[in-house]
mmCIF file of C-alpha atoms in Angstrom:
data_model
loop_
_atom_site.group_PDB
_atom_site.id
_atom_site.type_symbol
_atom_site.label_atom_id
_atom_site.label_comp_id
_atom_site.label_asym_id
_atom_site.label_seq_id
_atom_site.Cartn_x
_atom_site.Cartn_y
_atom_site.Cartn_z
ATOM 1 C CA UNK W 1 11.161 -18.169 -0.772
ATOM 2 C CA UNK W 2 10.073 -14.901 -0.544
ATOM 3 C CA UNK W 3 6.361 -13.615 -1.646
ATOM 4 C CA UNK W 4 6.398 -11.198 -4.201
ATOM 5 C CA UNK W 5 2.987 -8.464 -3.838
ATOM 6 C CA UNK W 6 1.261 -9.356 -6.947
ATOM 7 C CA UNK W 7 0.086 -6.679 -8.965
ATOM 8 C CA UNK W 8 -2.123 -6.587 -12.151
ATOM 9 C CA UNK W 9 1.119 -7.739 -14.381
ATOM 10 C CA UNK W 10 1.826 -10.782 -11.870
ATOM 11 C CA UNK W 11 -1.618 -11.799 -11.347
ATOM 12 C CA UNK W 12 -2.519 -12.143 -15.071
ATOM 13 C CA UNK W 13 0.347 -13.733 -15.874
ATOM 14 C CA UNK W 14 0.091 -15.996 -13.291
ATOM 15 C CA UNK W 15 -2.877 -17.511 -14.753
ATOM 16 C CA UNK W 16 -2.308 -17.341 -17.803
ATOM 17 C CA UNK W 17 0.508 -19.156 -16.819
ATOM 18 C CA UNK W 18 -1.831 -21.960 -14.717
ATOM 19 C CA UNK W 19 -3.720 -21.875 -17.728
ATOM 20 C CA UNK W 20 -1.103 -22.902 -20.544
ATOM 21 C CA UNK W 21 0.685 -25.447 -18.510
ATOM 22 C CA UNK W 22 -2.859 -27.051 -17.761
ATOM 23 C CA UNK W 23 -3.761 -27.258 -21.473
ATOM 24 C CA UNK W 24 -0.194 -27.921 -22.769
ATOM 25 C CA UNK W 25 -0.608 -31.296 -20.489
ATOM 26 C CA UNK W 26 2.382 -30.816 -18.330
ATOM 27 C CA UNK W 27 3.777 -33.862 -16.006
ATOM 28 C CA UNK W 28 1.525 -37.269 -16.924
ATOM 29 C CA UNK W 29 -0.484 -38.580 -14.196
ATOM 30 C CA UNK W 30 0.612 -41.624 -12.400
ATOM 31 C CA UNK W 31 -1.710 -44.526 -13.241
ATOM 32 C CA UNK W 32 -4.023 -45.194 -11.105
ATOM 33 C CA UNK W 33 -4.347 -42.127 -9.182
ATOM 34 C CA UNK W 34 -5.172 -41.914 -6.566
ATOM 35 C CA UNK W 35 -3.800 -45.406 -5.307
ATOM 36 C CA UNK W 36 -3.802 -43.774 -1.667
ATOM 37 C CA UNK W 37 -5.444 -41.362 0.542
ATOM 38 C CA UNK W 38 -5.291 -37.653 -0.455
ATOM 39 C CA UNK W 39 -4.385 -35.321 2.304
ATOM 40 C CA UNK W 40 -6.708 -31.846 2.337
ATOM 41 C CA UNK W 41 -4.648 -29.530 4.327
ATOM 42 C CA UNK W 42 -7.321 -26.694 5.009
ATOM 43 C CA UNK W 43 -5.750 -23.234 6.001
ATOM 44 C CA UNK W 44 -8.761 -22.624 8.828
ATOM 45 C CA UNK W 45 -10.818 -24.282 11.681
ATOM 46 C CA UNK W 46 -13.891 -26.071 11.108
ATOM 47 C CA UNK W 47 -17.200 -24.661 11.228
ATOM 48 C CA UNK W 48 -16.150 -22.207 8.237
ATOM 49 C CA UNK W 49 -16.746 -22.008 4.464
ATOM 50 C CA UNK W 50 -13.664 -23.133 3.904
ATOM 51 C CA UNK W 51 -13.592 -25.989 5.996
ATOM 52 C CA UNK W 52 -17.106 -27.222 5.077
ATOM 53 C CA UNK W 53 -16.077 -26.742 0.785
ATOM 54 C CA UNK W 54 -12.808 -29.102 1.905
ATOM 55 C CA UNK W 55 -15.341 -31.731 3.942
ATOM 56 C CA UNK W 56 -17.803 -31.692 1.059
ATOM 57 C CA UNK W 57 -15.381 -32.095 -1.416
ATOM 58 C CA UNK W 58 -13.414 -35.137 0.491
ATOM 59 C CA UNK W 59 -16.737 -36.882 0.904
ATOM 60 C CA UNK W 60 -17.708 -36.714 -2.631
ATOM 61 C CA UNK W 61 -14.393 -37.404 -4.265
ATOM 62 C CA UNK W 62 -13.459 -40.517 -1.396
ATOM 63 C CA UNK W 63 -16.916 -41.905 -2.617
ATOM 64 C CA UNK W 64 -16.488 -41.451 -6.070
ATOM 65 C CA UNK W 65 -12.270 -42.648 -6.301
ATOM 66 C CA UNK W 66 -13.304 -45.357 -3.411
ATOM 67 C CA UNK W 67 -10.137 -44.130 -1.809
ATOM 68 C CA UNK W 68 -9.674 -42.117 1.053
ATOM 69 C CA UNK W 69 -10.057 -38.339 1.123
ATOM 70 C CA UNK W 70 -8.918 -36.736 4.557
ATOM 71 C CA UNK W 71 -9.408 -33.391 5.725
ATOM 72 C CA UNK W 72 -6.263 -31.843 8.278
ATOM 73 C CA UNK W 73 -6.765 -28.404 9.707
ATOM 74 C CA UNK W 74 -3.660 -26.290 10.177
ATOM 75 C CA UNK W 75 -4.620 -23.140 10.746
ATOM 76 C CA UNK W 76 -2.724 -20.144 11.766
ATOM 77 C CA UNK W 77 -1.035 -16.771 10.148
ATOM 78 C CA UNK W 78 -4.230 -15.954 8.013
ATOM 79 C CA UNK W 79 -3.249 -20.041 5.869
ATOM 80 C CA UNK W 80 -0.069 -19.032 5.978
ATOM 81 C CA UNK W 81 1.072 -22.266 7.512
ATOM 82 C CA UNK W 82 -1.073 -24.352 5.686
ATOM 83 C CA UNK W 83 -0.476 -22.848 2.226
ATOM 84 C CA UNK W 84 4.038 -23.138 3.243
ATOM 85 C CA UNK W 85 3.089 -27.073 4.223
ATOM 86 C CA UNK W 86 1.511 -27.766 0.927
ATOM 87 C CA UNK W 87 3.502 -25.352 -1.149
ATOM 88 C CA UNK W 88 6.574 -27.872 -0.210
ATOM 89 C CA UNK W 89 5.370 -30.517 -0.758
ATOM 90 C CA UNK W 90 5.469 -33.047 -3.488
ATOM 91 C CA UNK W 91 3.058 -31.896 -6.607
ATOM 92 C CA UNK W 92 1.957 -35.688 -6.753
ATOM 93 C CA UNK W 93 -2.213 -35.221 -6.352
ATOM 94 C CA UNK W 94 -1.983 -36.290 -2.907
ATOM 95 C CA UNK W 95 -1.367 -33.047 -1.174
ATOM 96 C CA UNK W 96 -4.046 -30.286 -1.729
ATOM 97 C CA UNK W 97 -4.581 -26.595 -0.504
ATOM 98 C CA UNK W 98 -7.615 -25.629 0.620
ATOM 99 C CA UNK W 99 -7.806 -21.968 1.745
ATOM 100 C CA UNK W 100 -9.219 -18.489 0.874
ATOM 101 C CA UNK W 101 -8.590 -14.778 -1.010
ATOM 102 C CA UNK W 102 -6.619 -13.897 1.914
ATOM 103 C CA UNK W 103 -3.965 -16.500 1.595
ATOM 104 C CA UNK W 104 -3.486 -15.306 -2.233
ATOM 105 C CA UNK W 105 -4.545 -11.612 -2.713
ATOM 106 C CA UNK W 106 -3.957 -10.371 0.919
ATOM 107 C CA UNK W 107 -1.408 -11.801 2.887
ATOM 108 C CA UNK W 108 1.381 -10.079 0.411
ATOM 109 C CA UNK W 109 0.406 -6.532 1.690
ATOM 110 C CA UNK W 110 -0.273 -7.503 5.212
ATOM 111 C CA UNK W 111 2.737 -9.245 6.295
ATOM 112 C CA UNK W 112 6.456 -8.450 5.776
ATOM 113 C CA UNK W 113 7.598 -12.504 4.849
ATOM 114 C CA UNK W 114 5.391 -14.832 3.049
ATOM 115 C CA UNK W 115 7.253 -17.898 2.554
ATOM 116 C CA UNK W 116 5.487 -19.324 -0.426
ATOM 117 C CA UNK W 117 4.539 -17.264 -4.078
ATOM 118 C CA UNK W 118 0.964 -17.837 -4.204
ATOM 119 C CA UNK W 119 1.914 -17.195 -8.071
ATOM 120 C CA UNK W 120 4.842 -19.817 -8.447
ATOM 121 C CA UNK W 121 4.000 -22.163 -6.152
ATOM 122 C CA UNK W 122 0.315 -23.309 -6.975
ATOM 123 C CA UNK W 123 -1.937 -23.892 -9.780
ATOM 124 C CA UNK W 124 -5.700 -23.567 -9.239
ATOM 125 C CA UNK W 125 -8.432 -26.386 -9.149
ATOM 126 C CA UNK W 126 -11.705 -24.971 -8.262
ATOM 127 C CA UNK W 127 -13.471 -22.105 -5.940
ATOM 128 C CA UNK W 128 -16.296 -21.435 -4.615
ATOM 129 C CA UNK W 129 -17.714 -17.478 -4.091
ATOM 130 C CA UNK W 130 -17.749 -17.205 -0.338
ATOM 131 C CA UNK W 131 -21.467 -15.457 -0.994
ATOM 132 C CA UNK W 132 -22.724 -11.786 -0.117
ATOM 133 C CA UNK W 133 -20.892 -9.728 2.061
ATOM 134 C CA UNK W 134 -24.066 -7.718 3.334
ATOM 135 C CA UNK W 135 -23.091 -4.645 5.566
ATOM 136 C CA UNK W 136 -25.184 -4.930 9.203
ATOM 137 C CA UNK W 137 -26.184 -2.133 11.026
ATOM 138 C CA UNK W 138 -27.075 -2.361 15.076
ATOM 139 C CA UNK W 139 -31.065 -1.585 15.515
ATOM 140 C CA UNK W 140 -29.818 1.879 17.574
ATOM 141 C CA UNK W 141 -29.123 2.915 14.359
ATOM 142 C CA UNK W 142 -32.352 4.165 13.498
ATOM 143 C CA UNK W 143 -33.345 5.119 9.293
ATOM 144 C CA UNK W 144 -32.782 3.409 5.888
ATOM 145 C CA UNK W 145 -30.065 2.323 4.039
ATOM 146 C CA UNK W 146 -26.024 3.511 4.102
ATOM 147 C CA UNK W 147 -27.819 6.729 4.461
ATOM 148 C CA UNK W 148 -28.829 6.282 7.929
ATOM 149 C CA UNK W 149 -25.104 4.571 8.767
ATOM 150 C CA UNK W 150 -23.737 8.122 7.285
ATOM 151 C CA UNK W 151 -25.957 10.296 9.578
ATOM 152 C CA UNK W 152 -25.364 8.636 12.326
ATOM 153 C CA UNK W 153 -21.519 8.828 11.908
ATOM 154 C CA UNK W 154 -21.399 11.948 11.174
ATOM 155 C CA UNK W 155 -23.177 12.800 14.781
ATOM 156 C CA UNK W 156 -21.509 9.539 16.983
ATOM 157 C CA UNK W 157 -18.365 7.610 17.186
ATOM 158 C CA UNK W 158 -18.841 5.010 15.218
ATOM 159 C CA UNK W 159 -17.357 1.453 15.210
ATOM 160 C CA UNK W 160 -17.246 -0.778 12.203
ATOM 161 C CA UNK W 161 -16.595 -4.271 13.070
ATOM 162 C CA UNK W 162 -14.474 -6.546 10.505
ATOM 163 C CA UNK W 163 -12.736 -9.776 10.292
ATOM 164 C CA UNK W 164 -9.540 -8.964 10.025
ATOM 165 C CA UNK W 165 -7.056 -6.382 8.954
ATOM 166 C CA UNK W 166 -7.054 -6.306 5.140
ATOM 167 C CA UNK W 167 -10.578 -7.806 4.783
ATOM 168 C CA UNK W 168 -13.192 -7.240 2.814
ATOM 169 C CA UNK W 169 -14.734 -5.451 5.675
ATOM 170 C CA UNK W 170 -11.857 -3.274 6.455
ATOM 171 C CA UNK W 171 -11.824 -2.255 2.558
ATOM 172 C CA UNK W 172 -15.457 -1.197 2.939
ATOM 173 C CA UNK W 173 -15.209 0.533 5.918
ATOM 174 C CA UNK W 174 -12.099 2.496 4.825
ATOM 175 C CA UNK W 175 -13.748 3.500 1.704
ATOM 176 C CA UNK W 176 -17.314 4.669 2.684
ATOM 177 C CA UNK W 177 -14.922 7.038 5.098
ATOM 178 C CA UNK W 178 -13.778 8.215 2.084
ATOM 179 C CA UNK W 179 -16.557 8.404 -0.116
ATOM 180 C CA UNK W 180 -19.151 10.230 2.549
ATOM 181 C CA UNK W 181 -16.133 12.086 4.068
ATOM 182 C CA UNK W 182 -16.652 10.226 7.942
ATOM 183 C CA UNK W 183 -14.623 8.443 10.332
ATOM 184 C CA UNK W 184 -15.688 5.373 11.191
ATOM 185 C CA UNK W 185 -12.851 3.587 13.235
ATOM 186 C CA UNK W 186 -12.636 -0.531 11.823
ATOM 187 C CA UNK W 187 -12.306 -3.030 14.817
ATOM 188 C CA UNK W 188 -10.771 -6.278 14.098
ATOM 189 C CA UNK W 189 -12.105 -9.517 15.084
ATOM 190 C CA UNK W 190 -10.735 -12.602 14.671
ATOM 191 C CA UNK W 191 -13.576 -14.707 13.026
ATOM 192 C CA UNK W 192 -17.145 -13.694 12.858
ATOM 193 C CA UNK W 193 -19.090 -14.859 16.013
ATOM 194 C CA UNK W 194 -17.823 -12.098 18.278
ATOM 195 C CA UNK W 195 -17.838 -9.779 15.542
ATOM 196 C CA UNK W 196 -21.746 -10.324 15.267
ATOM 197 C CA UNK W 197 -22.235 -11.046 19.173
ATOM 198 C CA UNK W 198 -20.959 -7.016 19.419
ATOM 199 C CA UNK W 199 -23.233 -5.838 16.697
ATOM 200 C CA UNK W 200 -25.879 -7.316 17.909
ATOM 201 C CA UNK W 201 -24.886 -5.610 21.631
ATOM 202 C CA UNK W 202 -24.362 -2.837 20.415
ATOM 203 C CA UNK W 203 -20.689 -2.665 21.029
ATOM 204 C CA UNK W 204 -20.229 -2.148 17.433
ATOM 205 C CA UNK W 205 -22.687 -0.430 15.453
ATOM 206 C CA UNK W 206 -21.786 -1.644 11.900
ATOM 207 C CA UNK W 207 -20.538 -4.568 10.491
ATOM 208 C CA UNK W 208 -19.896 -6.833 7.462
ATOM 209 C CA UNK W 209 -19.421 -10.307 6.694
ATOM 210 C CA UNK W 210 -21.086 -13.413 5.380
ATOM 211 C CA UNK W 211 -24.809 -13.598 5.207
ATOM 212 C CA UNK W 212 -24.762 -16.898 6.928
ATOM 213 C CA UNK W 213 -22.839 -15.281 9.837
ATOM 214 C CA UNK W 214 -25.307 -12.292 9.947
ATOM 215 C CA UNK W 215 -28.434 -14.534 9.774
ATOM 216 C CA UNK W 216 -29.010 -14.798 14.055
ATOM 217 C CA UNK W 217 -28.863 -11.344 14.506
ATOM 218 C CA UNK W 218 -31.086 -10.405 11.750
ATOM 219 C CA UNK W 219 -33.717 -13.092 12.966
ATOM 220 C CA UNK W 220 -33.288 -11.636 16.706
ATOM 221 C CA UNK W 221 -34.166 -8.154 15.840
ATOM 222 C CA UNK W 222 -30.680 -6.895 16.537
ATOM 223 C CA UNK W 223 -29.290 -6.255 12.873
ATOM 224 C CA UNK W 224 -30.270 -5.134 9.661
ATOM 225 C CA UNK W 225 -28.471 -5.534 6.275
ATOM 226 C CA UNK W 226 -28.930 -2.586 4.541
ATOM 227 C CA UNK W 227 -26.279 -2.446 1.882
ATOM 228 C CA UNK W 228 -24.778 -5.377 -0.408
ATOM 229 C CA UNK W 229 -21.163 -5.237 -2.798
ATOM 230 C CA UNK W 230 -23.276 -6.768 -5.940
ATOM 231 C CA UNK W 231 -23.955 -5.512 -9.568
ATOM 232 C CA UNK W 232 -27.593 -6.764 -9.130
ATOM 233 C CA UNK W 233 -29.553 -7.660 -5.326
ATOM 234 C CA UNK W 234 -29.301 -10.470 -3.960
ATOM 235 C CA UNK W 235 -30.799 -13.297 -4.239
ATOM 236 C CA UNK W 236 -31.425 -14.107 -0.810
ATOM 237 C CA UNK W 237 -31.741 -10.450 0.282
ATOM 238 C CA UNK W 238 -34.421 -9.122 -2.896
ATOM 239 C CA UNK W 239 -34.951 -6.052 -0.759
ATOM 240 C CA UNK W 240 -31.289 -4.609 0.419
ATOM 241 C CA UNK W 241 -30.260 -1.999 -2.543
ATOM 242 C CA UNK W 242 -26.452 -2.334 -3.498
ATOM 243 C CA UNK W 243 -23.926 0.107 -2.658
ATOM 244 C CA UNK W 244 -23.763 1.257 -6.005
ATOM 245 C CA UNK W 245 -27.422 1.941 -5.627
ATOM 246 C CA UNK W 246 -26.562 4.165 -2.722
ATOM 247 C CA UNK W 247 -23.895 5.957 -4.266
ATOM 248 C CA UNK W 248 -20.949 4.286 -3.110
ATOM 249 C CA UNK W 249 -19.915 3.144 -6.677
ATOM 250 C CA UNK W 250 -16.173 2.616 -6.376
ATOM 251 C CA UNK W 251 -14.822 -0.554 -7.839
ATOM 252 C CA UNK W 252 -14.250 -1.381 -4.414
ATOM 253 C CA UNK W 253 -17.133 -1.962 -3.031
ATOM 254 C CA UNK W 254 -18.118 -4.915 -6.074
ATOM 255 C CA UNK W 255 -15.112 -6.997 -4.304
ATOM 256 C CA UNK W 256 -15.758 -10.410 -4.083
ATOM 257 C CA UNK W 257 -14.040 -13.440 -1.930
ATOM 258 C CA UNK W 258 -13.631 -16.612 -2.536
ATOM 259 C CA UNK W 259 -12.811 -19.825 -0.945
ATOM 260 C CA UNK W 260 -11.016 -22.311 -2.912
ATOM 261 C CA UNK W 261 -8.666 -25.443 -3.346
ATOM 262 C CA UNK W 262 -4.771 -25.211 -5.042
ATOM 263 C CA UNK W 263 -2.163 -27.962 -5.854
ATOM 264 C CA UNK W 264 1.064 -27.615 -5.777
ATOM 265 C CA UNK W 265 2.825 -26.105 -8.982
ATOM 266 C CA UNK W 266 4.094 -29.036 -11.002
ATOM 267 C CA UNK W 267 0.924 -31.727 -10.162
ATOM 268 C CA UNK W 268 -0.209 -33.638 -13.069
ATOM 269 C CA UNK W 269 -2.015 -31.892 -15.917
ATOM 270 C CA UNK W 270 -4.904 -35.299 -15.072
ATOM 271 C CA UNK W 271 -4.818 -34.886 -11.607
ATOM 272 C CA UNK W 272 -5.867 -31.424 -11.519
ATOM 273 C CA UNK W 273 -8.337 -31.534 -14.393
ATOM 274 C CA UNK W 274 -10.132 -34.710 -12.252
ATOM 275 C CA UNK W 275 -10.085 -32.826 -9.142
ATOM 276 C CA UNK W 276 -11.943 -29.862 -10.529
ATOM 277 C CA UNK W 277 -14.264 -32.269 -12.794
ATOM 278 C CA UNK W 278 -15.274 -34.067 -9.474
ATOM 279 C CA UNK W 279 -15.971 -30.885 -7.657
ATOM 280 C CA UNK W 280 -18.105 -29.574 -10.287
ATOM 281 C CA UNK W 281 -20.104 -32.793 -10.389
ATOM 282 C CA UNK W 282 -20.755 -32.863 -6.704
ATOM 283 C CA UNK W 283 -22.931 -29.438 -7.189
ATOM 284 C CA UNK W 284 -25.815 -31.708 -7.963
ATOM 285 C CA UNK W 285 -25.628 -33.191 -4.402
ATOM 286 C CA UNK W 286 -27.983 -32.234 -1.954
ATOM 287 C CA UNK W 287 -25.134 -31.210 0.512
ATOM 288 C CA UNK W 288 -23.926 -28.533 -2.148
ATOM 289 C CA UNK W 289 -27.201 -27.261 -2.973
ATOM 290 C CA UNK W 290 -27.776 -26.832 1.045
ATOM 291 C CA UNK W 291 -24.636 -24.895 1.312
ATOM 292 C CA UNK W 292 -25.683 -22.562 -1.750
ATOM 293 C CA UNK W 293 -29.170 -22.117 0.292
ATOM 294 C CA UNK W 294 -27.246 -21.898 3.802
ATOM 295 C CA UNK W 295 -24.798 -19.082 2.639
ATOM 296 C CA UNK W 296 -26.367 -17.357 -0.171
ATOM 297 C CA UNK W 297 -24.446 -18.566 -2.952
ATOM 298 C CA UNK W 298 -25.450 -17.712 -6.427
ATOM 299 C CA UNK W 299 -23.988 -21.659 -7.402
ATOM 300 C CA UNK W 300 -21.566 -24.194 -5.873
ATOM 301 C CA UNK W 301 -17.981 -25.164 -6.981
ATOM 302 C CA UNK W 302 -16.486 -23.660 -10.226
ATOM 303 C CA UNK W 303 -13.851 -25.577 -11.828
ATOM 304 C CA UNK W 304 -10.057 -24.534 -12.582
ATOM 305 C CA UNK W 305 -10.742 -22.145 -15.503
ATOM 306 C CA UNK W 306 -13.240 -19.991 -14.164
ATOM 307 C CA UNK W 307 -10.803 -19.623 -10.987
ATOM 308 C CA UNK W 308 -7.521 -19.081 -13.005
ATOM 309 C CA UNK W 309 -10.331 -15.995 -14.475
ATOM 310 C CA UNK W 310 -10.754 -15.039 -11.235
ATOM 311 C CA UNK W 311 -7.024 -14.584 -10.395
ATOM 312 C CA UNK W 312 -6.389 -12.694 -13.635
ATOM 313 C CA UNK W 313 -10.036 -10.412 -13.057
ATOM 314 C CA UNK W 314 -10.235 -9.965 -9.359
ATOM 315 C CA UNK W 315 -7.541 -10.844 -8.111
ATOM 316 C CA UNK W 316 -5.234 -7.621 -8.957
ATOM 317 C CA UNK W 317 -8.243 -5.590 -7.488
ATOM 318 C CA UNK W 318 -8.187 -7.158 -4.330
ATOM 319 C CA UNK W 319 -4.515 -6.457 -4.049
ATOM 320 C CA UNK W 320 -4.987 -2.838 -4.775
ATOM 321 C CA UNK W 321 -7.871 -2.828 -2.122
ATOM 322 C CA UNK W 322 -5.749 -3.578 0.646
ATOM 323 C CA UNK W 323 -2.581 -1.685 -0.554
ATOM 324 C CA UNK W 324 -4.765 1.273 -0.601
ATOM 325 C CA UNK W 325 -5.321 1.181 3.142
ATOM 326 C CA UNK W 326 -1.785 1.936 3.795
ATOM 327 C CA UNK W 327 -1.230 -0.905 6.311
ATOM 328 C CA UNK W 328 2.283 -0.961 7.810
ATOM 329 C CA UNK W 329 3.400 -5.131 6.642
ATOM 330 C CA UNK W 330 3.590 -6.996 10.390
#
């Protein structure tokens, strides 16, 4: 099944569409789900946001149904093999998706074939933010603020380090080239510790990505946030203006990511509704309120209807972002 690349049209409909056939009730439950462990396939390795939402939530919920809950990384292809397992198979509660933006939002523009329609194939249950994005600069790069990043580009070659083609990063980079009129060149990593063990050598002299992931190399000395994609500062970072602040006020740069857990299109109007009711409760745990601490957060898990919002609000948005940088589909 081919992926169609969602655009505003496609996105709102498809939660609207996640939307009606929650409330309309849809399939019934089976009684007494679950009667059996449920299978989390999570799209990336452990250690991650995504990973530690999916390990939270299977702890919590395994207590709470006293059945097993059980956690299986596949990871590859940006979730792409996780989100094909799990789009297959049976939409009977015991299969979930746990993954990120980029398996919904990005992976249309980036690759050629997508083998599932993030719009057909699933129906959401909850998300989580994945927290501030704060943009790093290396200590070499001496001044305040996106100011000093501009100056300093506009005088050196500049490297911008990112997680991936078609991140949030990449979108960033791109468009402060555009807005200041410099050329910072993006280089892709593939997850965030070498991305920050550069910045903080100086093999990259800007950089953006979680706060938790930025957090060492701020301690050491090495990095400084100076800019955050936020209507209002951040909690955790009272004293880093926004980039609207600084006069980077494209929609753009208010982009936010998300990790999050789908079902399979067709699973029981029940099944989803006590998934997302469980995940919400477990944001009174101390293990969620760490992770909000830990990663900057502004709360823990939001249930299905705020997430089928975010598909309809953000989700055409981030689309656009990475169609916009004119990537050539792999």
């Amino acid at each position: 099944m081919g992926f169609r690349i969602g655009r505003r049209a496609v996105m709102a409909q498809a939660a609207a569409g996640a939307a009606a056939a929650l409330a309309s009730g849809g399939a019934r439950a089976q009684a007494g789900w679950p009667g059996k462990p449920v299978r989390f396939i999570c799209g990336y390795a452990a250690g991650g946001l995504t990973d530690i939402f999916a390990r939270i939530s299977a702890e919590y919920l395994g207590a709470r149904h006293k059945q097993p809950f059980v956690v299986e990384n596949k990871t590859g292809a940006g979730s792409i093999i996780a989100a094909d397992f799990v789009a297959k198979s049976p939409p009977d509660g015991y299969t979930i998706l746990f993954t990120n933006s980029t398996a919904v939002f990005q992976n249309p523009v980036i690759f050629k074939n997508i083998p599932y329609d993030a719009a057909k194939d699933f129906v959401p249950v909850a998300m989580m933010s994945a927290g501030k994005t704060p943009l790093c600069l290396h200590k070499s790069v001496e001044g305040n603020g996106l100011e000093a990043l501009v100056a300093y580009a506009r005088k050196n070659k500049t490297s911008f380090g990112t997680t991936g083609i078609g991140s949030l990063a990449h979108v960033f980079c791109m468009k402060l080239n555009e807005t200041f009129g410099i050329n910072m060149e993006p280089v892709h990593y593939r997850g965030e510790a070498p991305m920050w063990t550069d910045l903080s050598s100086g093999v990259v002299q800007a950089a953006c990505s979680t706060l938790q992931g930025a957090s060492s190399a701020i301690q050491a000395g090495n990095a400084r946030p100076v800019a955050v994609p936020t209507r209002r500062r951040a909690r955790r970072l009272p004293d880093v203006p926004t980039f609207a602040e600084q006069g980077a006020t494209h929609p753009y740069f208010l982009l936010e990511s998300m990790v999050c857990c789908m079902a399979p299109a067709g699973t029981p109007r029940e099944i989803i509704e006590t998934l997302s009711a469980g995940m919400v409760a477990m944001n009174s745990t101390p293990k969620v309120e760490q992770l909000v601490d830990q990663f900057g957060l502004d709360q823990g898990a939001q249930g299905w209807q705020d997430f089928a919002a975010f598909i309809r609000d953000m989700g055409p948005l981030l689309t656009a972002a990475v169609k916009d940088l004119n990537i050539v589909p792999q």
